[in-house]
PDB file of C-alpha atoms in Angstrom:
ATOM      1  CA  UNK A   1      -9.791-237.334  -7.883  1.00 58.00           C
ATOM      2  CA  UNK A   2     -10.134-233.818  -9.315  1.00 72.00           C
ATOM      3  CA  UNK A   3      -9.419-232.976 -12.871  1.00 86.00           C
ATOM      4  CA  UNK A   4      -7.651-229.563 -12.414  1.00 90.00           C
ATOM      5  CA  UNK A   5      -5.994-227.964 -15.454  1.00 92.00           C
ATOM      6  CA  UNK A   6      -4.705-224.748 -16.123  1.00 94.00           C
ATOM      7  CA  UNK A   7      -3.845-222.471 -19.313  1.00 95.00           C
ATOM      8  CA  UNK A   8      -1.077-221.367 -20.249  1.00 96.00           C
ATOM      9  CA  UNK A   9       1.530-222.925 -18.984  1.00 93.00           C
ATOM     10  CA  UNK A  10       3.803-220.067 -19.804  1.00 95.00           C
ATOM     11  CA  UNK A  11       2.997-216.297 -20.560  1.00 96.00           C
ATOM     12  CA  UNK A  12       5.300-213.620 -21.352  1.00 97.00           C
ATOM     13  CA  UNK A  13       3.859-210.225 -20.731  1.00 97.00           C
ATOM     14  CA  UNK A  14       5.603-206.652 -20.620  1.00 98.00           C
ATOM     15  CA  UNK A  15       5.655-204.887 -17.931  1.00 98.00           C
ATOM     16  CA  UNK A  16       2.528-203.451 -17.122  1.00 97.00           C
ATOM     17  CA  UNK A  17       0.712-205.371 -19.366  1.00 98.00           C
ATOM     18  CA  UNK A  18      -2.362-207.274 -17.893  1.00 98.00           C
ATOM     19  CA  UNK A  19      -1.853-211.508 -17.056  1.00 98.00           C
ATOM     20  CA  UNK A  20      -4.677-213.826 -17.357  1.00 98.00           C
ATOM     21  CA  UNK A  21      -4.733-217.539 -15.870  1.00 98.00           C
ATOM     22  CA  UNK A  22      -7.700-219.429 -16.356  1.00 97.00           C
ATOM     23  CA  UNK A  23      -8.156-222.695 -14.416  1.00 96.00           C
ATOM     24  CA  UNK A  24     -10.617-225.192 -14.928  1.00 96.00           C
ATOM     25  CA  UNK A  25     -12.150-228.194 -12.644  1.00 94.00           C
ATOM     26  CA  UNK A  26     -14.436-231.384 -12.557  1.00 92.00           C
ATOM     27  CA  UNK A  27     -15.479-231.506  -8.903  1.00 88.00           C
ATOM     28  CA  UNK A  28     -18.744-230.244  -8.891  1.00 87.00           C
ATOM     29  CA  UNK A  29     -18.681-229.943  -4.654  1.00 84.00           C
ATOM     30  CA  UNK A  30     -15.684-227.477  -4.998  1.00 88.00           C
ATOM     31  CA  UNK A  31     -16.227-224.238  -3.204  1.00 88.00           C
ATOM     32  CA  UNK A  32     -13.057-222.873  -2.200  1.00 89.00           C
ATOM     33  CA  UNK A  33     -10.864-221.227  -5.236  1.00 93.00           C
ATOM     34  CA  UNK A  34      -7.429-220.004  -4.067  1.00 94.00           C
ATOM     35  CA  UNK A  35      -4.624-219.157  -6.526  1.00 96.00           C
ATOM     36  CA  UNK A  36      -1.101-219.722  -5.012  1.00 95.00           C
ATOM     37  CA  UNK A  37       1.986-217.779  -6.098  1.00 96.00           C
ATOM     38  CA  UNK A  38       5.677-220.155  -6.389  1.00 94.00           C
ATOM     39  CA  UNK A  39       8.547-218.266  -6.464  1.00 93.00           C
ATOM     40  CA  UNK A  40      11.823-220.148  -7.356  1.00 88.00           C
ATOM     41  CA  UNK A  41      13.019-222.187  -4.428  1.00 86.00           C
ATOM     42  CA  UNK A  42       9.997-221.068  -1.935  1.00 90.00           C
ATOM     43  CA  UNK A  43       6.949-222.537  -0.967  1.00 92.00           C
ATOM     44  CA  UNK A  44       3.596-221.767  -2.140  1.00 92.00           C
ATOM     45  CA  UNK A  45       1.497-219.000  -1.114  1.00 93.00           C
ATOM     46  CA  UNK A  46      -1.631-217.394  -1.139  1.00 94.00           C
ATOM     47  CA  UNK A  47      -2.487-214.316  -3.030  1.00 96.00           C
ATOM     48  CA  UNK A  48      -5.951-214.263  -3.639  1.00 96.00           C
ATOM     49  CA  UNK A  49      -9.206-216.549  -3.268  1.00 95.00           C
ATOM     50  CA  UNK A  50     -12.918-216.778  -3.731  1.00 93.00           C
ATOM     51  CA  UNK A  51     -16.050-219.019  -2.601  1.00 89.00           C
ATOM     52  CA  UNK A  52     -18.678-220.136  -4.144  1.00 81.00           C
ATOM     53  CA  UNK A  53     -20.985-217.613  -3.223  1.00 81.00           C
ATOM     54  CA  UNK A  54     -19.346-215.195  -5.133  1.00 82.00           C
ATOM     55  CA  UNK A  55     -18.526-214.333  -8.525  1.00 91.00           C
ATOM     56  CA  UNK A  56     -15.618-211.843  -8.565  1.00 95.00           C
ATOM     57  CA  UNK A  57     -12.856-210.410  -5.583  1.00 95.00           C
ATOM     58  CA  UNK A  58     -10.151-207.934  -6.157  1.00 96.00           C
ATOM     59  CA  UNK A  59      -7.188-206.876  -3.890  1.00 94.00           C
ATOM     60  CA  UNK A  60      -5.163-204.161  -5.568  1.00 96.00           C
ATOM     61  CA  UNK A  61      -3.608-204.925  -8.944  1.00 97.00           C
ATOM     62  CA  UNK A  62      -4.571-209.136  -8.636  1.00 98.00           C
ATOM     63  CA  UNK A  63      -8.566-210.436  -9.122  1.00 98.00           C
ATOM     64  CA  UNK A  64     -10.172-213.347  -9.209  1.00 97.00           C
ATOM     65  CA  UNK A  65     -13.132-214.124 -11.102  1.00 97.00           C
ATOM     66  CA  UNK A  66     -15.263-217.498 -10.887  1.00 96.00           C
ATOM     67  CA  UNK A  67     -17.769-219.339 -13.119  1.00 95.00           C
ATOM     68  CA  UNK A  68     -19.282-222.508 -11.339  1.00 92.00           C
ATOM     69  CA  UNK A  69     -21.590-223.068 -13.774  1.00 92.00           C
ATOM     70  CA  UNK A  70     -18.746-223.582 -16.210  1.00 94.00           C
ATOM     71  CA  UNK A  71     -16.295-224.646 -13.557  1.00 94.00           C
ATOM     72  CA  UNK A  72     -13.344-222.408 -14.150  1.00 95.00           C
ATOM     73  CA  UNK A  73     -11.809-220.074 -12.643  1.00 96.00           C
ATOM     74  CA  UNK A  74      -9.455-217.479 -13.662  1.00 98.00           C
ATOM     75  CA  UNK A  75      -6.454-215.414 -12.089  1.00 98.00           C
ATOM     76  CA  UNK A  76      -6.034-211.528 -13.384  1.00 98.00           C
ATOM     77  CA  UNK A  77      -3.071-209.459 -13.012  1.00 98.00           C
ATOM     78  CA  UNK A  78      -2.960-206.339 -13.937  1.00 97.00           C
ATOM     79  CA  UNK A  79      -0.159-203.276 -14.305  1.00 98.00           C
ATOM     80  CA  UNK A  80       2.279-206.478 -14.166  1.00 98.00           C
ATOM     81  CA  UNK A  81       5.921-206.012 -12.436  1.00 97.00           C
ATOM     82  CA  UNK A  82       9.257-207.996 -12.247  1.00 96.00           C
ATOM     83  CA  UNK A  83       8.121-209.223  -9.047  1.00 96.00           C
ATOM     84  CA  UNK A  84       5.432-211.075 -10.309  1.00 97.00           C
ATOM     85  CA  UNK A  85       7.293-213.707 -12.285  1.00 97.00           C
ATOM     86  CA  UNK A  86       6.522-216.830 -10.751  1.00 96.00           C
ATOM     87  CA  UNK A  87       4.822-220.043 -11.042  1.00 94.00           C
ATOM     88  CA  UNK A  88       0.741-219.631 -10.257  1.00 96.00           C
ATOM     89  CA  UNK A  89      -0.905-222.797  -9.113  1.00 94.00           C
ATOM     90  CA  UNK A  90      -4.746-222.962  -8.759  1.00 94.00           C
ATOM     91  CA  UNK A  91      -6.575-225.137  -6.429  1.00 91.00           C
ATOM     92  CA  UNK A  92     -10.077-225.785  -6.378  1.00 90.00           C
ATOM     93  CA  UNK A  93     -10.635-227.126  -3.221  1.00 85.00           C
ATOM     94  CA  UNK A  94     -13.664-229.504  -2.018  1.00 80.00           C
ATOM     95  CA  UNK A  95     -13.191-232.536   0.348  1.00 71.00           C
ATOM     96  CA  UNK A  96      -9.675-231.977  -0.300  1.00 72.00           C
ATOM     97  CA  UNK A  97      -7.698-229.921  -3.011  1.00 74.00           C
ATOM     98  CA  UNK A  98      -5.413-230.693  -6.142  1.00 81.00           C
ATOM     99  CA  UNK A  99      -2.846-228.514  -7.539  1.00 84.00           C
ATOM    100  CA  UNK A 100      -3.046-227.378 -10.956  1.00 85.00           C
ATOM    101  CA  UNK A 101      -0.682-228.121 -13.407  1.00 84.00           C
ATOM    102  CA  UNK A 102       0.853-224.667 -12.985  1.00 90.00           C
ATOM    103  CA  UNK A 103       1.514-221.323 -15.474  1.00 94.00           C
ATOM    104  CA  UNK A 104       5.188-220.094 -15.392  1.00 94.00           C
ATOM    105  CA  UNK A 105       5.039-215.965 -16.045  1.00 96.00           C
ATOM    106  CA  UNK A 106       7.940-213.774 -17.109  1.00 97.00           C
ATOM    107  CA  UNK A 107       7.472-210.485 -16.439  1.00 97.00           C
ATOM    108  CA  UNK A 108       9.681-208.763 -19.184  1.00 97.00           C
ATOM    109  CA  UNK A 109      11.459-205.316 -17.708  1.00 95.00           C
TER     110      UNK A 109
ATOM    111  CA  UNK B   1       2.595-221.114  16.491  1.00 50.00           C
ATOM    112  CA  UNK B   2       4.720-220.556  13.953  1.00 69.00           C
ATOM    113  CA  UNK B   3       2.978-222.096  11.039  1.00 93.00           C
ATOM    114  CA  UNK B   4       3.834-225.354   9.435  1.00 96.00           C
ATOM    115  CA  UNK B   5       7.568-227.080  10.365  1.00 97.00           C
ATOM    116  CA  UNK B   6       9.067-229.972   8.342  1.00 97.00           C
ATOM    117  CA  UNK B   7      11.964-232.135   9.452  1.00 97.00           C
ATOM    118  CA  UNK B   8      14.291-232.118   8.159  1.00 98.00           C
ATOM    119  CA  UNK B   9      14.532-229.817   5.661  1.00 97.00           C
ATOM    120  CA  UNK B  10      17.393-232.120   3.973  1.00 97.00           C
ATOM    121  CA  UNK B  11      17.987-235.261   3.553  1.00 98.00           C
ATOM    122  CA  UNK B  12      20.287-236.954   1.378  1.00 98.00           C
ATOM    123  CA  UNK B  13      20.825-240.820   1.666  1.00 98.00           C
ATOM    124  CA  UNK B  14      21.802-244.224  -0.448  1.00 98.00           C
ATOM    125  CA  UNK B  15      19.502-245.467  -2.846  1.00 98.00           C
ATOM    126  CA  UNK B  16      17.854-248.840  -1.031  1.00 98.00           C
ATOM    127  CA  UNK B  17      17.531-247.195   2.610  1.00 98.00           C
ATOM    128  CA  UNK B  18      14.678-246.071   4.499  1.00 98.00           C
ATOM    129  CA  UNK B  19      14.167-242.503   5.036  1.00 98.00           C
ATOM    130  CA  UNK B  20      10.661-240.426   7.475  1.00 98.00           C
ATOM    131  CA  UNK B  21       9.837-237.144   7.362  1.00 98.00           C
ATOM    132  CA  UNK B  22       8.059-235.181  10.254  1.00 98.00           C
ATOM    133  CA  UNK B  23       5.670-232.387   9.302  1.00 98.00           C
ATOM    134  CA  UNK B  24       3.885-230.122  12.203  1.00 97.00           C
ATOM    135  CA  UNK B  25       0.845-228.589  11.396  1.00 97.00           C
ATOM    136  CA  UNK B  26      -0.868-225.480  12.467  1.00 95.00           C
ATOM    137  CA  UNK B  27      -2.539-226.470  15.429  1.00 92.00           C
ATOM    138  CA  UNK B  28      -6.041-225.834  14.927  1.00 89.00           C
ATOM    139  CA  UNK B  29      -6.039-227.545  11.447  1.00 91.00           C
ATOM    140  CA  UNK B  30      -8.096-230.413  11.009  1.00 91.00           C
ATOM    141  CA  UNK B  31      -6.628-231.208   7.638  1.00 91.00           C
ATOM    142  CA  UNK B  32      -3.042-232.394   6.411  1.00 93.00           C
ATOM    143  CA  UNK B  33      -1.154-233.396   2.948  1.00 92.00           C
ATOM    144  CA  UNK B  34       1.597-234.241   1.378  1.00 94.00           C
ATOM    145  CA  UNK B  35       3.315-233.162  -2.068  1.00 93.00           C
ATOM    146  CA  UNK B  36       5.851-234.389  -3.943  1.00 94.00           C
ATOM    147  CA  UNK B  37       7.836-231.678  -6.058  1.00 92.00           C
ATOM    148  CA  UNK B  38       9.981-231.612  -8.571  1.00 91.00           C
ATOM    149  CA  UNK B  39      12.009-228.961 -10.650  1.00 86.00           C
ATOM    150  CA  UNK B  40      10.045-226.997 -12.608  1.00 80.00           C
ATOM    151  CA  UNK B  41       6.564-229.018 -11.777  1.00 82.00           C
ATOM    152  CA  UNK B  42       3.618-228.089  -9.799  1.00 81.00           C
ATOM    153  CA  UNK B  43       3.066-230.116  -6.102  1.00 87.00           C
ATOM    154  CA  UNK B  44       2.161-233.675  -7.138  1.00 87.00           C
ATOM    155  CA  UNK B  45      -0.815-234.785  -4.417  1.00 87.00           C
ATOM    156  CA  UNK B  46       0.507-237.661  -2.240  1.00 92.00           C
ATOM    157  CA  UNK B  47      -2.031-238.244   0.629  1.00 92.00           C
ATOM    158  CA  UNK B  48      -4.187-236.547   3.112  1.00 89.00           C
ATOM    159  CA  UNK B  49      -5.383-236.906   6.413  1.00 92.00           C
ATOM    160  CA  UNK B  50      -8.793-235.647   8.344  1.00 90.00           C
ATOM    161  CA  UNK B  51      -7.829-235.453  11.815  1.00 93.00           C
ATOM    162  CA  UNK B  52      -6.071-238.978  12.186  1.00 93.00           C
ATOM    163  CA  UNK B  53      -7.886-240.848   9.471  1.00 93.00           C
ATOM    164  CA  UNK B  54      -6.092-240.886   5.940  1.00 92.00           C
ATOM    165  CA  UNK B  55      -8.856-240.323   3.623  1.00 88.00           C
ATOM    166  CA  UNK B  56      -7.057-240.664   0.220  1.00 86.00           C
ATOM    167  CA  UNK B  57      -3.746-241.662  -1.413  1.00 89.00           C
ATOM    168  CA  UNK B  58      -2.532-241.098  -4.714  1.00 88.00           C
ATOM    169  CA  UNK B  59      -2.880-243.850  -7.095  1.00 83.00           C
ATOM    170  CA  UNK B  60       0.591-242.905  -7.992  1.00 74.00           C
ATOM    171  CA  UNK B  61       2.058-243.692  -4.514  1.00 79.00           C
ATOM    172  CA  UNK B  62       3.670-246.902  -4.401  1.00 84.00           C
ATOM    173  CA  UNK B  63       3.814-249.522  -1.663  1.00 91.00           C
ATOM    174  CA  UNK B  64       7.188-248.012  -0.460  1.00 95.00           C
ATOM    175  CA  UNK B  65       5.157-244.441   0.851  1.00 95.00           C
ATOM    176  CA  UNK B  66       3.500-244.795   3.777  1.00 95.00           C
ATOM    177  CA  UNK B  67       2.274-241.838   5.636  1.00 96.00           C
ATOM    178  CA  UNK B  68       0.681-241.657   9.019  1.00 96.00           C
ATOM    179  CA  UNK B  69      -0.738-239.384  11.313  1.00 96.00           C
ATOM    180  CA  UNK B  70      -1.503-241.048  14.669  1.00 91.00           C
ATOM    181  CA  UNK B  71      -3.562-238.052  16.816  1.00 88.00           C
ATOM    182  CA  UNK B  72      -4.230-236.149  14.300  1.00 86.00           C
ATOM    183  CA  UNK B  73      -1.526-233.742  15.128  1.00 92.00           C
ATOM    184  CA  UNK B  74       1.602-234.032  13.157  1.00 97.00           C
ATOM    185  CA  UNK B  75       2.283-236.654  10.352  1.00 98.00           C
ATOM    186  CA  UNK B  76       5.220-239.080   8.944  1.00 98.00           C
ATOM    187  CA  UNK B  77       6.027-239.537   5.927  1.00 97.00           C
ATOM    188  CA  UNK B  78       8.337-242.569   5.056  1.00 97.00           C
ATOM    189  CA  UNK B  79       9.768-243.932   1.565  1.00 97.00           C
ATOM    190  CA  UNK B  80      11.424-247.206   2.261  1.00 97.00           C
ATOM    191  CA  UNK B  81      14.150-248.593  -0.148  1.00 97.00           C
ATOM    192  CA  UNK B  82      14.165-245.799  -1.479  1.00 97.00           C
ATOM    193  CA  UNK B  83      15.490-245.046  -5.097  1.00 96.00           C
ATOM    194  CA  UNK B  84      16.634-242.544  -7.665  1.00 96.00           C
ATOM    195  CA  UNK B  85      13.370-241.518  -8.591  1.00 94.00           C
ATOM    196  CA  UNK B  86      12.390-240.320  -5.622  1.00 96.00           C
ATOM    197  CA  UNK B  87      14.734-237.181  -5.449  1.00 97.00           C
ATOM    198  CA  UNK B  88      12.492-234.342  -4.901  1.00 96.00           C
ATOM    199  CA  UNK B  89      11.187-231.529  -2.199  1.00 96.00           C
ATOM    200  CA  UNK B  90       8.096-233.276  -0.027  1.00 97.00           C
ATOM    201  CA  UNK B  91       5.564-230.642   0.973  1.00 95.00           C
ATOM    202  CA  UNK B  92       3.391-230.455   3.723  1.00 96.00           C
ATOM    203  CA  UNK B  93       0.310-228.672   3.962  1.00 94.00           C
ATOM    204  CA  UNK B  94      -2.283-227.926   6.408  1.00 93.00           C
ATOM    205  CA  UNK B  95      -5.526-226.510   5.916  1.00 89.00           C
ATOM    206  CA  UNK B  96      -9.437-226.595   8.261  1.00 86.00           C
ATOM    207  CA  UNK B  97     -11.960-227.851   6.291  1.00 79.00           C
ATOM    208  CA  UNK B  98     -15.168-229.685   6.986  1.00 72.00           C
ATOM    209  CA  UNK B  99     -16.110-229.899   3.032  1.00 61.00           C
ATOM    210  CA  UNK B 100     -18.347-227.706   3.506  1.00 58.00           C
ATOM    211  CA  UNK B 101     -18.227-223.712   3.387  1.00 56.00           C
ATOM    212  CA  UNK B 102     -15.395-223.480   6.144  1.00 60.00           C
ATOM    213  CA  UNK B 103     -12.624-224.551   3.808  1.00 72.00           C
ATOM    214  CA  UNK B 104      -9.642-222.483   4.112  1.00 80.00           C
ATOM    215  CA  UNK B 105      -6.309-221.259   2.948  1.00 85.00           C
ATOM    216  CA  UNK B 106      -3.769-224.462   3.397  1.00 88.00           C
ATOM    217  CA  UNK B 107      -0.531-223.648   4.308  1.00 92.00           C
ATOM    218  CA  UNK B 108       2.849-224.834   3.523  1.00 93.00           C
ATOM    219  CA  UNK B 109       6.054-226.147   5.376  1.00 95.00           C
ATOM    220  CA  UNK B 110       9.298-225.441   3.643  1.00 95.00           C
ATOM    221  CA  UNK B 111       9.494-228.751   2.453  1.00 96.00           C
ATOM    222  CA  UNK B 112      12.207-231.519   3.234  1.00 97.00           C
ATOM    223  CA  UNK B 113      14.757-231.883   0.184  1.00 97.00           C
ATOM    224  CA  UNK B 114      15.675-235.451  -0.582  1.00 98.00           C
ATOM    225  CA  UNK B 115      18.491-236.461  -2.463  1.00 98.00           C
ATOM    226  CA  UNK B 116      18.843-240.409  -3.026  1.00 98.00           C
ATOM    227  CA  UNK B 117      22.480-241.032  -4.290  1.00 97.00           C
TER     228      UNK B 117
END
């Protein structure tokens, strides 16, 4: 199966300080890159994704950028608030899709 | 449709009895699979389905999972003698894909807590 890890596992910013996850896979025929969003006792969500075709995608204050060549992918955050202290899963999917190992962040007040 | 709908979304039961969990999908999804959770880890792949076929388990899944998904529409999930160890939230997900470029979002069920005391 996919090798799917992700660094860091935890990161502390202040708020409205910039977040950066960075997410990196072995499955070569991956072409859908979604980042899901955990919050405690929920279920995971969407918040942003990207396909192969394309190298960078933005919605508001959250962007995605993507390096096939290299095979990661990485999660940016930017002007961070409370709200967005969760656990962030990527998951490269292919013929199927696997979880990363996850990144707790603490947004500190 | 109301997205993805697991059953039931508790479940506590003695360690050494069977338990099955239902998951719905969204309709039009081709695709469905199951996670194992636990506190303060990410979803830990169990198996998913194409349509009815189950095209891959987790080497991780012992003989006591079994998982099926008979018209391709919703699935079962069921742990027999169950024990200790297994205590955690089982997510469903469904997603389309072909493998190709129509991959999409999956989404999730609320999950089905199971305690085994």
């Amino acid at each position: 199966g996919e090798n799917v890890e992700q660094h860091p596992s935890t990161l502390s910013v202040q708020e409205g300080d910039s977040a950066v996850i960075k997410c990196t896979y072995s499955d070569s025929a991956s072409n859908y890159f979604p980042w899901y969003k955990q919050e405690l006792g929920k279920r995971p969500q969407l918040i942003i994704d990207i396909r192969s075709n394309v190298g960078e995608k933005k919605d508001q204050r959250i962007a995605v950028t993507l390096n096939k060549t290299a095979k990661h992918f990485s999660l940016h955050i930017t002007e961070t608030q409370p709200e967005d202290s969760a656990v962030y899963f990527c998951a490269p999917t292919g013929n199927q899709f696997y979880f990363g190992t996850g990144t707790s962040l603490t947004v500190i007040p | 449709d109301t997205g993805v709908s697991q059953d039931p979304r508790h479940k506590i039961t003695k360690r050494g009895q069977n338990v099955t969990f239902r998951c719905d999908p969204i309709s039009e999804h081709n695709r469905l699979y199951w996670y194992r959770q636990t506190l303060g880890q990410g979803p830990e792949f169990l198996t998913y389905f194409q349509n009815e076929a189950q095209l891959e388990k987790s080497r991780l899944l012992s003989d006591r999972f079994s998982a099926e998904r008979p018209k391709g529409s919703f699935s079962t999930l069921e742990i027999q003698r169950t024990e200790q160890g297994d205590s955690a939230m089982y997510l469903c997900a469904s997603s389309f894909g072909t493998g190709g470029r129509m991959n999409t979002e999956a989404f999730f069920g609320q999950g089905t807590r199971l305690t085994v005391v």
